[in-house]
mmCIF file of N, CA, C and O in Angstrom:
data_model
loop_
_atom_site.group_PDB
_atom_site.id
_atom_site.type_symbol
_atom_site.label_atom_id
_atom_site.label_comp_id
_atom_site.label_asym_id
_atom_site.label_seq_id
_atom_site.Cartn_x
_atom_site.Cartn_y
_atom_site.Cartn_z
ATOM 1 N N UNK A 420 -18.604 178.314 -94.023
ATOM 2 C CA UNK A 420 -20.121 178.016 -94.049
ATOM 3 C C UNK A 420 -20.370 176.892 -93.084
ATOM 4 O O UNK A 420 -19.575 175.562 -93.059
ATOM 5 N N UNK A 421 -21.460 177.246 -92.207
ATOM 6 C CA UNK A 421 -21.832 176.156 -91.152
ATOM 7 C C UNK A 421 -22.752 175.168 -91.749
ATOM 8 O O UNK A 421 -23.589 175.704 -92.394
ATOM 9 N N UNK A 422 -22.391 174.072 -91.001
ATOM 10 C CA UNK A 422 -23.460 172.986 -91.745
ATOM 11 C C UNK A 422 -24.489 173.239 -91.174
ATOM 12 O O UNK A 422 -24.744 173.307 -89.665
ATOM 13 N N UNK A 423 -25.355 172.964 -91.786
ATOM 14 C CA UNK A 423 -26.865 172.796 -91.202
ATOM 15 C C UNK A 423 -27.501 171.181 -91.321
ATOM 16 O O UNK A 423 -27.201 170.537 -92.147
ATOM 17 N N UNK A 424 -27.964 170.764 -89.895
ATOM 18 C CA UNK A 424 -28.249 169.140 -89.775
ATOM 19 C C UNK A 424 -29.291 168.968 -89.623
ATOM 20 O O UNK A 424 -30.159 170.087 -88.727
ATOM 21 N N UNK A 425 -30.269 168.146 -89.774
ATOM 22 C CA UNK A 425 -31.401 167.335 -89.384
ATOM 23 C C UNK A 425 -31.457 167.138 -88.006
ATOM 24 O O UNK A 425 -30.361 166.589 -87.605
ATOM 25 N N UNK A 426 -32.648 166.894 -87.388
ATOM 26 C CA UNK A 426 -32.735 166.195 -85.969
ATOM 27 C C UNK A 426 -32.285 165.004 -86.068
ATOM 28 O O UNK A 426 -31.594 164.524 -85.418
ATOM 29 N N UNK A 427 -32.646 164.024 -87.342
ATOM 30 C CA UNK A 427 -32.256 162.540 -87.228
ATOM 31 C C UNK A 427 -30.617 162.594 -87.424
ATOM 32 O O UNK A 427 -30.117 161.633 -86.816
ATOM 33 N N UNK A 428 -29.920 163.470 -88.134
ATOM 34 C CA UNK A 428 -28.657 163.550 -88.181
ATOM 35 C C UNK A 428 -27.749 163.822 -87.038
ATOM 36 O O UNK A 428 -27.068 162.867 -86.665
ATOM 37 N N UNK A 429 -28.173 164.675 -86.510
ATOM 38 C CA UNK A 429 -27.610 165.066 -85.057
ATOM 39 C C UNK A 429 -27.989 164.014 -83.722
ATOM 40 O O UNK A 429 -26.617 163.402 -83.323
ATOM 41 N N UNK A 430 -28.805 163.289 -83.975
ATOM 42 C CA UNK A 430 -29.210 162.408 -83.116
ATOM 43 C C UNK A 430 -28.178 161.076 -83.309
ATOM 44 O O UNK A 430 -27.972 160.311 -82.604
ATOM 45 N N UNK A 431 -28.203 160.725 -84.684
ATOM 46 C CA UNK A 431 -27.462 159.556 -85.350
ATOM 47 C C UNK A 431 -25.966 159.820 -84.853
ATOM 48 O O UNK A 431 -25.210 159.035 -84.004
ATOM 49 N N UNK A 432 -25.555 160.956 -85.073
ATOM 50 C CA UNK A 432 -23.984 161.184 -84.830
ATOM 51 C C UNK A 432 -23.844 161.396 -83.220
ATOM 52 O O UNK A 432 -22.558 161.054 -82.856
ATOM 53 N N UNK A 433 -24.720 161.690 -82.330
ATOM 54 C CA UNK A 433 -24.359 162.042 -80.816
ATOM 55 C C UNK A 433 -24.999 160.597 -80.152
ATOM 56 O O UNK A 433 -24.524 160.352 -79.134
ATOM 57 N N UNK A 434 -25.311 159.431 -81.089
ATOM 58 C CA UNK A 434 -25.660 158.337 -80.490
ATOM 59 C C UNK A 434 -27.137 158.442 -79.394
ATOM 60 O O UNK A 434 -27.096 157.559 -78.579
ATOM 61 N N UNK A 435 -28.151 159.429 -79.737
ATOM 62 C CA UNK A 435 -29.049 159.227 -79.231
ATOM 63 C C UNK A 435 -30.461 159.342 -80.109
ATOM 64 O O UNK A 435 -30.184 159.449 -81.272
ATOM 65 N N UNK A 436 -31.523 159.211 -79.485
ATOM 66 C CA UNK A 436 -33.147 159.098 -80.112
ATOM 67 C C UNK A 436 -33.262 160.720 -80.467
ATOM 68 O O UNK A 436 -32.908 161.443 -79.945
ATOM 69 N N UNK A 437 -33.874 160.744 -81.485
ATOM 70 C CA UNK A 437 -34.769 162.137 -82.033
ATOM 71 C C UNK A 437 -35.688 162.277 -80.995
ATOM 72 O O UNK A 437 -35.717 163.500 -80.717
ATOM 73 N N UNK A 438 -36.454 161.511 -80.360
ATOM 74 C CA UNK A 438 -37.203 162.012 -79.271
ATOM 75 C C UNK A 438 -36.510 162.275 -77.853
ATOM 76 O O UNK A 438 -36.594 163.133 -77.406
ATOM 77 N N UNK A 439 -35.118 161.872 -77.717
ATOM 78 C CA UNK A 439 -34.489 162.120 -76.522
ATOM 79 C C UNK A 439 -33.663 163.952 -77.118
ATOM 80 O O UNK A 439 -33.961 164.648 -76.057
ATOM 81 N N UNK A 440 -33.703 164.033 -78.077
ATOM 82 C CA UNK A 440 -33.105 165.697 -78.889
ATOM 83 C C UNK A 440 -34.254 166.097 -78.175
ATOM 84 O O UNK A 440 -34.195 167.303 -77.575
ATOM 85 N N UNK A 441 -35.546 165.990 -78.834
ATOM 86 C CA UNK A 441 -36.542 167.032 -78.349
ATOM 87 C C UNK A 441 -36.919 167.153 -76.994
ATOM 88 O O UNK A 441 -37.332 168.249 -76.424
ATOM 89 N N UNK A 442 -36.740 165.776 -76.131
ATOM 90 C CA UNK A 442 -36.920 166.059 -74.607
ATOM 91 C C UNK A 442 -35.881 167.100 -73.982
ATOM 92 O O UNK A 442 -36.229 167.837 -73.318
ATOM 93 N N UNK A 443 -34.510 166.811 -74.495
ATOM 94 C CA UNK A 443 -33.548 168.124 -73.916
ATOM 95 C C UNK A 443 -33.736 169.439 -74.154
ATOM 96 O O UNK A 443 -33.676 170.033 -73.629
ATOM 97 N N UNK A 444 -34.345 169.732 -75.825
ATOM 98 C CA UNK A 444 -35.193 171.131 -76.074
ATOM 99 C C UNK A 444 -36.112 171.609 -74.842
ATOM 100 O O UNK A 444 -35.799 172.301 -74.654
ATOM 101 N N UNK A 445 -37.065 170.506 -74.667
ATOM 102 C CA UNK A 445 -37.871 170.872 -73.812
ATOM 103 C C UNK A 445 -37.650 171.176 -72.365
ATOM 104 O O UNK A 445 -38.194 172.059 -71.900
ATOM 105 N N UNK A 446 -36.637 170.423 -71.942
ATOM 106 C CA UNK A 446 -35.755 170.886 -70.841
ATOM 107 C C UNK A 446 -35.061 171.589 -70.390
ATOM 108 O O UNK A 446 -34.457 172.046 -69.514
ATOM 109 N N UNK A 447 -34.697 172.471 -71.589
ATOM 110 C CA UNK A 447 -33.476 173.364 -71.823
ATOM 111 C C UNK A 447 -31.979 173.181 -71.886
ATOM 112 O O UNK A 447 -31.318 173.877 -71.587
ATOM 113 N N UNK A 448 -32.165 171.787 -72.158
ATOM 114 C CA UNK A 448 -30.542 171.265 -71.884
ATOM 115 C C UNK A 448 -29.858 171.489 -73.434
ATOM 116 O O UNK A 448 -28.530 172.024 -73.576
ATOM 117 N N UNK A 449 -30.579 171.744 -74.211
ATOM 118 C CA UNK A 449 -30.275 172.049 -75.877
ATOM 119 C C UNK A 449 -30.928 173.318 -76.238
ATOM 120 O O UNK A 449 -32.379 173.396 -76.310
ATOM 121 N N UNK A 450 -30.196 174.174 -76.663
ATOM 122 C CA UNK A 450 -30.667 175.429 -77.303
ATOM 123 C C UNK A 450 -31.704 174.872 -78.359
ATOM 124 O O UNK A 450 -31.607 174.198 -79.284
ATOM 125 N N UNK A 451 -33.191 175.487 -78.420
ATOM 126 C CA UNK A 451 -34.043 175.484 -79.598
ATOM 127 C C UNK A 451 -33.361 176.034 -80.804
ATOM 128 O O UNK A 451 -32.917 177.196 -80.749
ATOM 129 N N UNK A 452 -33.375 175.364 -81.959
ATOM 130 C CA UNK A 452 -32.488 175.580 -83.138
ATOM 131 C C UNK A 452 -33.508 176.407 -84.143
ATOM 132 O O UNK A 452 -34.777 176.710 -83.864
ATOM 133 N N UNK A 453 -33.236 176.857 -84.843
ATOM 134 C CA UNK A 453 -33.758 177.542 -85.993
ATOM 135 C C UNK A 453 -34.543 176.834 -86.654
ATOM 136 O O UNK A 453 -34.186 175.565 -87.001
ATOM 137 N N UNK A 454 -35.751 177.324 -87.239
ATOM 138 C CA UNK A 454 -36.458 176.316 -88.316
ATOM 139 C C UNK A 454 -36.446 176.961 -89.591
ATOM 140 O O UNK A 454 -36.530 178.495 -89.844
ATOM 141 N N UNK A 455 -36.717 176.111 -90.753
ATOM 142 C CA UNK A 455 -37.168 175.964 -92.106
ATOM 143 C C UNK A 455 -38.279 176.981 -92.112
ATOM 144 O O UNK A 455 -39.289 176.661 -91.415
ATOM 145 N N UNK A 456 -38.781 177.364 -93.278
ATOM 146 C CA UNK A 456 -39.930 177.996 -93.165
ATOM 147 C C UNK A 456 -40.910 176.755 -93.201
ATOM 148 O O UNK A 456 -41.987 176.931 -92.728
ATOM 149 N N UNK A 457 -40.669 175.528 -93.498
ATOM 150 C CA UNK A 457 -41.583 174.429 -93.328
ATOM 151 C C UNK A 457 -41.747 173.757 -91.681
ATOM 152 O O UNK A 457 -42.290 173.157 -91.824
ATOM 153 N N UNK A 458 -41.083 174.388 -91.314
ATOM 154 C CA UNK A 458 -40.947 174.143 -89.629
ATOM 155 C C UNK A 458 -39.907 172.891 -89.063
ATOM 156 O O UNK A 458 -39.737 172.662 -88.058
ATOM 157 N N UNK A 459 -39.246 172.427 -90.163
ATOM 158 C CA UNK A 459 -38.111 171.655 -89.684
ATOM 159 C C UNK A 459 -37.182 172.182 -89.195
ATOM 160 O O UNK A 459 -36.649 173.359 -89.309
ATOM 161 N N UNK A 460 -36.351 171.427 -87.932
ATOM 162 C CA UNK A 460 -35.532 172.160 -87.232
ATOM 163 C C UNK A 460 -34.045 172.207 -88.160
ATOM 164 O O UNK A 460 -33.906 171.339 -88.815
ATOM 165 N N UNK A 461 -33.407 173.038 -87.831
ATOM 166 C CA UNK A 461 -31.743 173.305 -88.362
ATOM 167 C C UNK A 461 -30.728 173.254 -87.457
ATOM 168 O O UNK A 461 -30.817 174.400 -86.545
ATOM 169 N N UNK A 462 -30.149 172.446 -87.247
ATOM 170 C CA UNK A 462 -28.981 172.361 -85.949
ATOM 171 C C UNK A 462 -27.733 172.703 -86.987
ATOM 172 O O UNK A 462 -27.451 172.357 -87.771
ATOM 173 N N UNK A 463 -26.900 173.232 -85.744
ATOM 174 C CA UNK A 463 -25.310 173.316 -86.099
ATOM 175 C C UNK A 463 -24.450 172.151 -85.217
ATOM 176 O O UNK A 463 -25.154 171.379 -84.752
ATOM 177 N N UNK A 464 -23.223 172.357 -85.745
ATOM 178 C CA UNK A 464 -22.422 170.994 -85.323
ATOM 179 C C UNK A 464 -22.139 171.005 -84.036
ATOM 180 O O UNK A 464 -22.207 170.290 -83.222
ATOM 181 N N UNK A 465 -22.389 172.067 -83.350
ATOM 182 C CA UNK A 465 -22.474 172.484 -81.732
ATOM 183 C C UNK A 465 -23.297 171.631 -81.134
ATOM 184 O O UNK A 465 -23.099 171.214 -79.811
ATOM 185 N N UNK A 466 -24.417 171.396 -81.725
ATOM 186 C CA UNK A 466 -25.339 170.521 -80.984
ATOM 187 C C UNK A 466 -25.299 169.108 -80.805
ATOM 188 O O UNK A 466 -25.665 168.528 -79.523
ATOM 189 N N UNK A 467 -24.312 168.581 -81.670
ATOM 190 C CA UNK A 467 -24.011 167.294 -81.624
ATOM 191 C C UNK A 467 -22.764 167.079 -80.355
ATOM 192 O O UNK A 467 -23.055 166.184 -79.382
ATOM 193 N N UNK A 468 -21.872 168.073 -80.031
ATOM 194 C CA UNK A 468 -21.029 168.450 -78.833
ATOM 195 C C UNK A 468 -21.910 168.455 -77.681
ATOM 196 O O UNK A 468 -21.738 167.778 -76.510
ATOM 197 N N UNK A 469 -23.219 169.151 -77.553
ATOM 198 C CA UNK A 469 -23.699 169.300 -76.319
ATOM 199 C C UNK A 469 -24.545 167.970 -76.086
ATOM 200 O O UNK A 469 -24.330 167.340 -74.987
ATOM 201 N N UNK A 470 -24.814 167.153 -77.167
ATOM 202 C CA UNK A 470 -25.850 165.726 -77.121
ATOM 203 C C UNK A 470 -24.765 165.031 -76.273
ATOM 204 O O UNK A 470 -24.973 163.976 -75.589
ATOM 205 N N UNK A 471 -23.757 164.834 -76.732
ATOM 206 C CA UNK A 471 -22.580 164.136 -76.599
ATOM 207 C C UNK A 471 -21.986 164.149 -75.244
ATOM 208 O O UNK A 471 -21.809 163.440 -74.517
ATOM 209 N N UNK A 472 -22.065 165.333 -74.679
ATOM 210 C CA UNK A 472 -21.740 165.723 -73.247
ATOM 211 C C UNK A 472 -22.492 165.227 -72.505
ATOM 212 O O UNK A 472 -22.320 164.818 -71.302
ATOM 213 N N UNK A 473 -23.620 165.407 -72.825
ATOM 214 C CA UNK A 473 -25.097 164.828 -71.711
ATOM 215 C C UNK A 473 -24.839 163.558 -71.647
ATOM 216 O O UNK A 473 -25.407 162.908 -70.589
ATOM 217 N N UNK A 474 -24.934 163.041 -72.772
ATOM 218 C CA UNK A 474 -24.845 161.437 -72.889
ATOM 219 C C UNK A 474 -24.105 161.014 -72.144
ATOM 220 O O UNK A 474 -23.924 160.071 -71.025
ATOM 221 N N UNK A 475 -22.591 161.629 -71.889
ATOM 222 C CA UNK A 475 -21.462 161.007 -71.331
ATOM 223 C C UNK A 475 -21.780 161.501 -69.758
ATOM 224 O O UNK A 475 -21.396 160.673 -68.923
ATOM 225 N N UNK A 476 -21.908 162.520 -69.467
ATOM 226 C CA UNK A 476 -22.417 162.827 -68.158
ATOM 227 C C UNK A 476 -23.657 162.073 -67.363
ATOM 228 O O UNK A 476 -23.579 161.584 -66.058
ATOM 229 N N UNK A 477 -24.516 161.855 -68.057
ATOM 230 C CA UNK A 477 -25.522 160.618 -67.681
ATOM 231 C C UNK A 477 -24.811 159.534 -67.400
ATOM 232 O O UNK A 477 -25.121 158.685 -66.368
ATOM 233 N N UNK A 478 -24.049 158.966 -68.450
ATOM 234 C CA UNK A 478 -23.473 157.659 -68.087
ATOM 235 C C UNK A 478 -22.125 157.614 -66.954
ATOM 236 O O UNK A 478 -21.877 156.737 -66.327
ATOM 237 N N UNK A 479 -21.938 158.716 -66.445
ATOM 238 C CA UNK A 479 -21.011 158.824 -65.391
ATOM 239 C C UNK A 479 -21.966 159.050 -64.064
ATOM 240 O O UNK A 479 -21.304 159.186 -62.988
ATOM 241 N N UNK A 480 -23.230 159.109 -64.064
ATOM 242 C CA UNK A 480 -24.063 159.303 -62.954
ATOM 243 C C UNK A 480 -24.797 160.434 -62.644
ATOM 244 O O UNK A 480 -25.499 160.538 -61.714
ATOM 245 N N UNK A 481 -24.506 161.417 -63.239
ATOM 246 C CA UNK A 481 -25.099 162.910 -63.219
ATOM 247 C C UNK A 481 -26.411 162.855 -63.721
ATOM 248 O O UNK A 481 -26.805 162.264 -64.493
ATOM 249 N N UNK A 482 -27.173 163.816 -62.731
ATOM 250 C CA UNK A 482 -28.930 163.620 -63.278
ATOM 251 C C UNK A 482 -28.982 164.956 -64.167
ATOM 252 O O UNK A 482 -28.001 165.757 -64.251
ATOM 253 N N UNK A 483 -30.001 165.083 -64.969
ATOM 254 C CA UNK A 483 -30.405 166.294 -65.792
ATOM 255 C C UNK A 483 -30.329 167.326 -65.105
ATOM 256 O O UNK A 483 -29.965 168.226 -65.470
ATOM 257 N N UNK A 484 -30.889 167.259 -63.998
ATOM 258 C CA UNK A 484 -30.979 168.375 -63.179
ATOM 259 C C UNK A 484 -29.423 169.110 -63.096
ATOM 260 O O UNK A 484 -29.266 170.039 -62.850
ATOM 261 N N UNK A 485 -28.404 168.116 -62.382
ATOM 262 C CA UNK A 485 -26.862 168.614 -62.305
ATOM 263 C C UNK A 485 -26.580 169.013 -63.467
ATOM 264 O O UNK A 485 -25.469 169.755 -63.390
ATOM 265 N N UNK A 486 -26.729 168.363 -64.804
ATOM 266 C CA UNK A 486 -26.317 168.524 -65.922
ATOM 267 C C UNK A 486 -26.582 170.162 -66.339
ATOM 268 O O UNK A 486 -25.719 170.972 -66.770
ATOM 269 N N UNK A 487 -28.008 170.222 -66.393
ATOM 270 C CA UNK A 487 -28.539 171.818 -66.078
ATOM 271 C C UNK A 487 -27.889 172.706 -65.626
ATOM 272 O O UNK A 487 -27.747 173.592 -66.082
ATOM 273 N N UNK A 488 -27.059 172.299 -64.477
ATOM 274 C CA UNK A 488 -26.825 173.250 -63.687
ATOM 275 C C UNK A 488 -27.667 174.295 -63.222
ATOM 276 O O UNK A 488 -27.652 175.365 -62.907
#
């Protein structure tokens, strides 16, 4: 069974802020997650890997446009 994580949990585990997660979603770097009936975002474990990749690429000097490809 896949883990379902909140936006706060994936942000914490990836070392970024919640607003950063939302920004990356708007820019198309992170897939828009499924939502509960209440509207809360539900992320899988793969979102953490994507966020860590983006963060590391930025640390290495890549722009978001370059990361997005």
